[in-house]
Amino acid sequence: MRLFIIPISTRRALIYSRTFSKEVSKKVSLTDRVTSKVAQTWARWEEADKGWKKHLVSWGNRVQQRIPFEEWGLKSIPSLSAQRRLDPSHGSQPVDVLFPGNAIKEEKLQALLRAIATERQDLHRKKMWWSFLAAPITAPIGLIPLIPNVPFFYLAYRGWSHWRALNGSRHLEFLVEKNLLKPVSYPALEQLYAKRVSRALENIPREKPVLQMAEDVENSKDTLLLRMKDAKKLASILDAPELALEAERAIVQVEEQLLIQKKKEEEKSSKKEA
């Protein structure tokens, strides 16, 4: 298992976990079998030219894009028990955390990981129970012929999603508390972020020393660092194909949030001037 910290802006970062190929369990869990079956069904529905399947898939994809990137990141981290099934030695050896040292100070990484692990736990716990308790109420809709029980499946999916994110956050918290995370400033990431930080922070020199560039990032206002095309670059650099989609989602969401924040600041400024 290896963790990646991907700064999306100067204040917001995506966490992503990649499991090594050798850590493939011979015993596939029930959850994994159900998830695989649902994914296959969804893929078939995506091929529909028209009808309720096409509309449902279109709506479902939009919903997934609105799920916070922080939740997707935590979901990528397996539960502690699941990881120990894959690797019995897990918990006794440090886990590498790859990050760009010119965009995040190494001494700040522990605090960042602790915040990622803990700040959303209450939200995921509450939303998980709400979704699971509300889902059975929608069950009667399934009695209507030829109409899929969308509310039930949506609530069940969201409950499962929050459950996965909660387990991932607890696993990450365990690693932080046990001091089992080993920061590794990855040179290939540093090269990419040297260009992006230079562009975002008014063209500071790309050749600026790593620690000084990280200091500039820390002292700057919240600014978007990555472009959409960087998502695939990150996936290639880190040999994690699934990361591209997660990074794209995070970039879109953070860009939207920054635009909303900028608009609010402009409105507040105009009111003061008036």
Coordinates of C-alpha atoms in Angstrom, one line a residue:
M1 CA 0.0 0.0 0.0
R2 CA 1.2 3.5 -0.8
L3 CA -0.4 6.9 -0.3
F4 CA -0.2 10.0 -2.6
I5 CA -0.9 13.6 -1.5
I6 CA -1.8 15.6 -4.6
P7 CA -2.1 19.4 -4.0
I8 CA -5.0 20.7 -6.1
S9 CA -4.7 24.2 -5.0
T10 CA -2.3 25.9 -2.5
R11 CA -4.7 25.1 0.3
R12 CA -6.5 21.9 -0.8
A13 CA -5.1 18.4 -1.5
L14 CA -6.3 15.1 -2.7
I15 CA -5.3 11.9 -0.9
Y16 CA -5.2 8.7 -2.9
S17 CA -4.2 5.1 -2.0
R18 CA -2.8 2.6 -4.4
T19 CA -2.5 -1.1 -3.5
F20 CA 0.4 -3.0 -4.9
S21 CA -0.5 -5.7 -7.4
K22 CA 1.1 -8.4 -5.3
E23 CA -1.4 -7.5 -2.5
V24 CA -4.3 -9.1 -4.4
S25 CA -6.4 -11.3 -2.1
K26 CA -7.3 -14.8 -3.2
K27 CA -10.5 -14.5 -1.3
V28 CA -12.8 -11.9 -2.8
S29 CA -15.1 -10.4 -0.2
L30 CA -18.9 -10.3 -0.6
T31 CA -18.7 -6.5 -0.9
D32 CA -16.1 -6.7 -3.7
R33 CA -18.3 -9.2 -5.6
V34 CA -21.4 -7.0 -5.3
T35 CA -19.4 -3.9 -6.3
S36 CA -18.0 -5.7 -9.3
K37 CA -21.5 -6.9 -10.3
V38 CA -22.9 -3.4 -10.0
A39 CA -20.0 -1.9 -12.0
Q40 CA -20.6 -4.5 -14.8
T41 CA -24.3 -3.7 -14.9
W42 CA -23.7 0.0 -15.0
A43 CA -21.3 -0.4 -17.9
R44 CA -23.9 -2.3 -19.9
W45 CA -26.5 0.4 -19.1
E46 CA -24.0 3.1 -20.4
E47 CA -24.2 1.4 -23.8
A48 CA -28.0 2.0 -24.0
D49 CA -29.0 4.4 -26.8
K50 CA -32.2 5.6 -25.1
G51 CA -34.8 4.7 -22.5
W52 CA -34.7 4.8 -18.7
K53 CA -31.3 3.1 -18.6
K54 CA -29.7 5.9 -20.6
H55 CA -31.4 8.6 -18.4
L56 CA -30.5 6.8 -15.2
V57 CA -26.8 6.5 -16.2
S58 CA -26.7 10.2 -17.2
W59 CA -28.2 11.2 -13.9
G60 CA -26.0 8.8 -11.9
N61 CA -22.8 10.1 -13.5
R62 CA -23.8 13.7 -12.7
V63 CA -24.5 12.7 -9.1
Q64 CA -21.1 11.0 -8.8
Q65 CA -19.3 14.1 -10.1
R66 CA -20.9 16.1 -7.3
I67 CA -19.7 13.8 -4.5
P68 CA -16.9 15.7 -2.8
F69 CA -13.4 14.7 -4.0
E70 CA -12.4 14.3 -0.3
E71 CA -14.9 11.4 0.0
W72 CA -13.5 9.7 -3.1
G73 CA -10.0 10.0 -1.8
L74 CA -10.9 8.4 1.6
K75 CA -12.8 5.7 -0.2
S76 CA -9.6 4.7 -2.1
I77 CA -8.0 3.8 1.3
P78 CA -9.0 0.2 2.3
S79 CA -10.2 -0.5 5.8
L80 CA -7.5 -1.5 8.2
S81 CA -8.9 -5.0 8.5
A82 CA -9.1 -5.4 4.7
Q83 CA -5.5 -4.3 4.3
R84 CA -4.3 -6.7 7.0
R85 CA -6.0 -9.5 5.1
L86 CA -4.0 -8.5 2.0
D87 CA -0.8 -7.9 4.0
P88 CA -0.5 -9.5 7.4
S89 CA 2.5 -7.3 8.2
H90 CA 0.6 -4.1 7.7
G91 CA 0.8 -2.0 10.8
S92 CA 4.3 -3.0 11.7
Q93 CA 6.1 -1.2 8.9
P94 CA 5.9 2.4 7.6
V95 CA 3.8 3.3 4.7
D96 CA 5.3 5.6 2.0
V97 CA 3.5 8.9 1.4
L98 CA 4.6 10.4 -1.9
F99 CA 4.1 14.2 -2.2
P100 CA 5.7 17.2 -3.9
G101 CA 8.1 18.8 -1.4
N102 CA 8.0 22.1 -3.3
A103 CA 4.2 22.4 -2.9
I104 CA 3.9 21.1 0.7
K105 CA 6.4 21.4 3.5
E106 CA 7.3 18.1 4.9
E107 CA 6.9 19.3 8.5
K108 CA 3.3 20.3 7.7
L109 CA 2.4 16.9 6.1
Q110 CA 1.6 15.1 9.4
A111 CA -0.9 17.8 10.4
L112 CA -2.4 17.7 6.9
L113 CA -2.9 13.9 7.0
R114 CA -4.4 14.1 10.5
A115 CA -6.9 16.7 9.3
I116 CA -7.8 14.6 6.3
A117 CA -8.3 11.6 8.5
T118 CA -10.4 13.2 11.2
E119 CA -12.3 16.3 9.9
R120 CA -15.0 14.4 7.9
Q121 CA -15.5 11.4 10.2
D122 CA -18.6 12.7 12.0
L123 CA -20.1 13.7 8.6
H124 CA -19.6 10.3 7.1
R125 CA -20.9 8.5 10.2
K126 CA -24.1 10.6 10.3
K127 CA -24.7 10.4 6.5
M128 CA -24.1 6.7 6.5
W129 CA -26.7 5.9 9.2
W130 CA -29.2 8.4 7.6
S131 CA -28.8 6.7 4.2
F132 CA -29.1 3.1 5.5
L133 CA -32.1 4.0 7.7
A134 CA -33.9 5.9 5.0
A135 CA -33.3 3.3 2.3
P136 CA -35.9 0.7 3.5
I137 CA -38.6 3.4 3.5
T138 CA -38.3 3.6 -0.3
A139 CA -38.6 -0.2 -0.7
P140 CA -42.3 -0.1 -1.8
I141 CA -41.4 1.8 -4.9
G142 CA -39.8 -1.5 -6.1
L143 CA -43.3 -3.0 -6.4
I144 CA -44.1 -0.7 -9.4
P145 CA -43.6 -2.8 -12.5
L146 CA -40.8 -1.9 -15.0
I147 CA -39.6 1.0 -12.9
P148 CA -36.3 0.6 -11.0
N149 CA -36.3 1.7 -7.4
V150 CA -33.9 4.6 -7.9
P151 CA -34.3 6.2 -4.5
F152 CA -33.5 2.9 -2.7
F153 CA -30.4 2.2 -4.8
Y154 CA -29.3 5.8 -4.5
L155 CA -29.6 5.8 -0.7
A156 CA -28.0 2.3 -0.4
Y157 CA -25.1 3.5 -2.6
R158 CA -24.6 6.7 -0.6
G159 CA -24.7 4.7 2.6
W160 CA -22.1 2.3 1.3
S161 CA -19.9 5.3 0.0
H162 CA -20.0 7.0 3.4
W163 CA -19.1 3.7 5.1
R164 CA -16.1 3.2 2.8
A165 CA -14.9 6.8 3.4
L166 CA -15.4 6.4 7.2
N167 CA -13.3 3.2 7.2
G168 CA -10.6 4.8 5.1
S169 CA -10.5 7.8 7.4
R170 CA -10.1 5.5 10.5
H171 CA -7.4 3.5 8.8
L172 CA -5.5 6.8 8.0
E173 CA -6.0 8.0 11.5
F174 CA -4.5 4.8 12.8
L175 CA -1.4 5.2 10.6
V176 CA -1.0 8.9 11.8
E177 CA -1.4 8.0 15.5
K178 CA 1.0 5.1 15.3
N179 CA 3.5 7.3 13.3
L180 CA 3.5 4.7 10.5
L181 CA 3.6 7.2 7.6
K182 CA 6.9 7.9 5.8
P183 CA 7.0 11.1 3.8
V184 CA 8.8 10.8 0.5
S185 CA 9.2 14.0 -1.7
Y186 CA 8.9 12.4 -5.1
P187 CA 11.3 14.0 -7.7
A188 CA 8.9 13.5 -10.7
L189 CA 6.1 15.2 -8.7
E190 CA 8.5 18.1 -7.8
Q191 CA 9.3 18.6 -11.5
L192 CA 5.6 18.9 -12.4
Y193 CA 4.8 21.2 -9.5
A194 CA 7.8 23.4 -10.1
K195 CA 6.1 24.4 -13.4
R196 CA 2.6 24.7 -11.9
V197 CA 3.7 26.7 -8.8
S198 CA 5.7 29.0 -11.0
R199 CA 2.7 29.7 -13.2
A200 CA 0.2 30.0 -10.4
L201 CA 2.3 32.3 -8.2
E202 CA 3.1 34.9 -10.7
N203 CA 5.9 33.1 -12.5
I204 CA 8.4 32.6 -9.7
P205 CA 11.5 30.8 -11.0
R206 CA 11.0 27.1 -11.6
E207 CA 14.6 26.5 -10.4
K208 CA 13.8 28.0 -7.0
P209 CA 15.0 25.6 -4.2
V210 CA 12.3 23.1 -3.1
L211 CA 12.0 24.5 0.5
Q212 CA 11.7 28.1 -0.6
M213 CA 9.1 27.3 -3.2
A214 CA 7.1 25.4 -0.6
E215 CA 7.3 28.5 1.7
D216 CA 5.9 30.7 -1.2
V217 CA 3.0 28.3 -1.6
E218 CA 2.3 28.3 2.2
N219 CA 2.3 32.1 2.2
S220 CA 0.1 32.6 -0.9
K221 CA -3.7 32.9 -1.1
D222 CA -5.7 29.9 -2.1
T223 CA -4.9 29.4 -5.8
L224 CA -5.5 26.6 -8.3
L225 CA -2.3 24.7 -9.1
L226 CA -3.3 22.0 -11.5
R227 CA -4.9 21.9 -15.0
M228 CA -7.2 19.2 -16.3
K229 CA -4.5 17.8 -18.5
D230 CA -2.3 17.3 -15.4
A231 CA -4.6 14.5 -14.2
K232 CA -3.3 12.0 -16.7
K233 CA 0.2 13.2 -16.2
L234 CA -0.1 12.5 -12.5
A235 CA -1.6 9.0 -13.2
S236 CA 1.4 8.3 -15.4
I237 CA 4.0 9.6 -13.0
L238 CA 2.6 7.6 -10.1
D239 CA 1.7 4.5 -12.2
A240 CA -1.9 4.7 -10.9
P241 CA -4.3 4.9 -13.9
E242 CA -7.4 5.3 -11.6
L243 CA -5.9 8.5 -10.2
A244 CA -6.6 10.4 -13.4
L245 CA -10.4 10.4 -12.8
E246 CA -10.0 11.3 -9.2
A247 CA -7.7 14.2 -10.0
E248 CA -10.0 15.5 -12.7
R249 CA -13.0 15.5 -10.3
A250 CA -10.9 17.3 -7.7
I251 CA -9.7 19.9 -10.1
V252 CA -13.2 20.7 -11.3
Q253 CA -14.6 20.9 -7.8
V254 CA -11.8 23.1 -6.4
E255 CA -12.0 25.4 -9.4
E256 CA -15.7 25.8 -8.9
Q257 CA -15.2 26.5 -5.1
L258 CA -12.5 29.1 -5.8
L259 CA -14.7 30.9 -8.3
I260 CA -17.6 31.0 -5.8
Q261 CA -15.2 32.2 -3.1
K262 CA -13.9 34.9 -5.4
K263 CA -17.4 36.1 -6.3
K264 CA -18.3 36.4 -2.7
E265 CA -15.2 38.4 -1.9
E266 CA -16.0 40.7 -4.9
E267 CA -19.6 41.2 -3.7
K268 CA -18.4 41.9 -0.1
S269 CA -15.9 44.4 -1.4
S270 CA -18.4 46.2 -3.6
K271 CA -20.8 46.5 -0.6
K272 CA -18.1 48.1 1.5
E273 CA -17.3 50.6 -1.3
A274 CA -21.0 51.5 -1.6

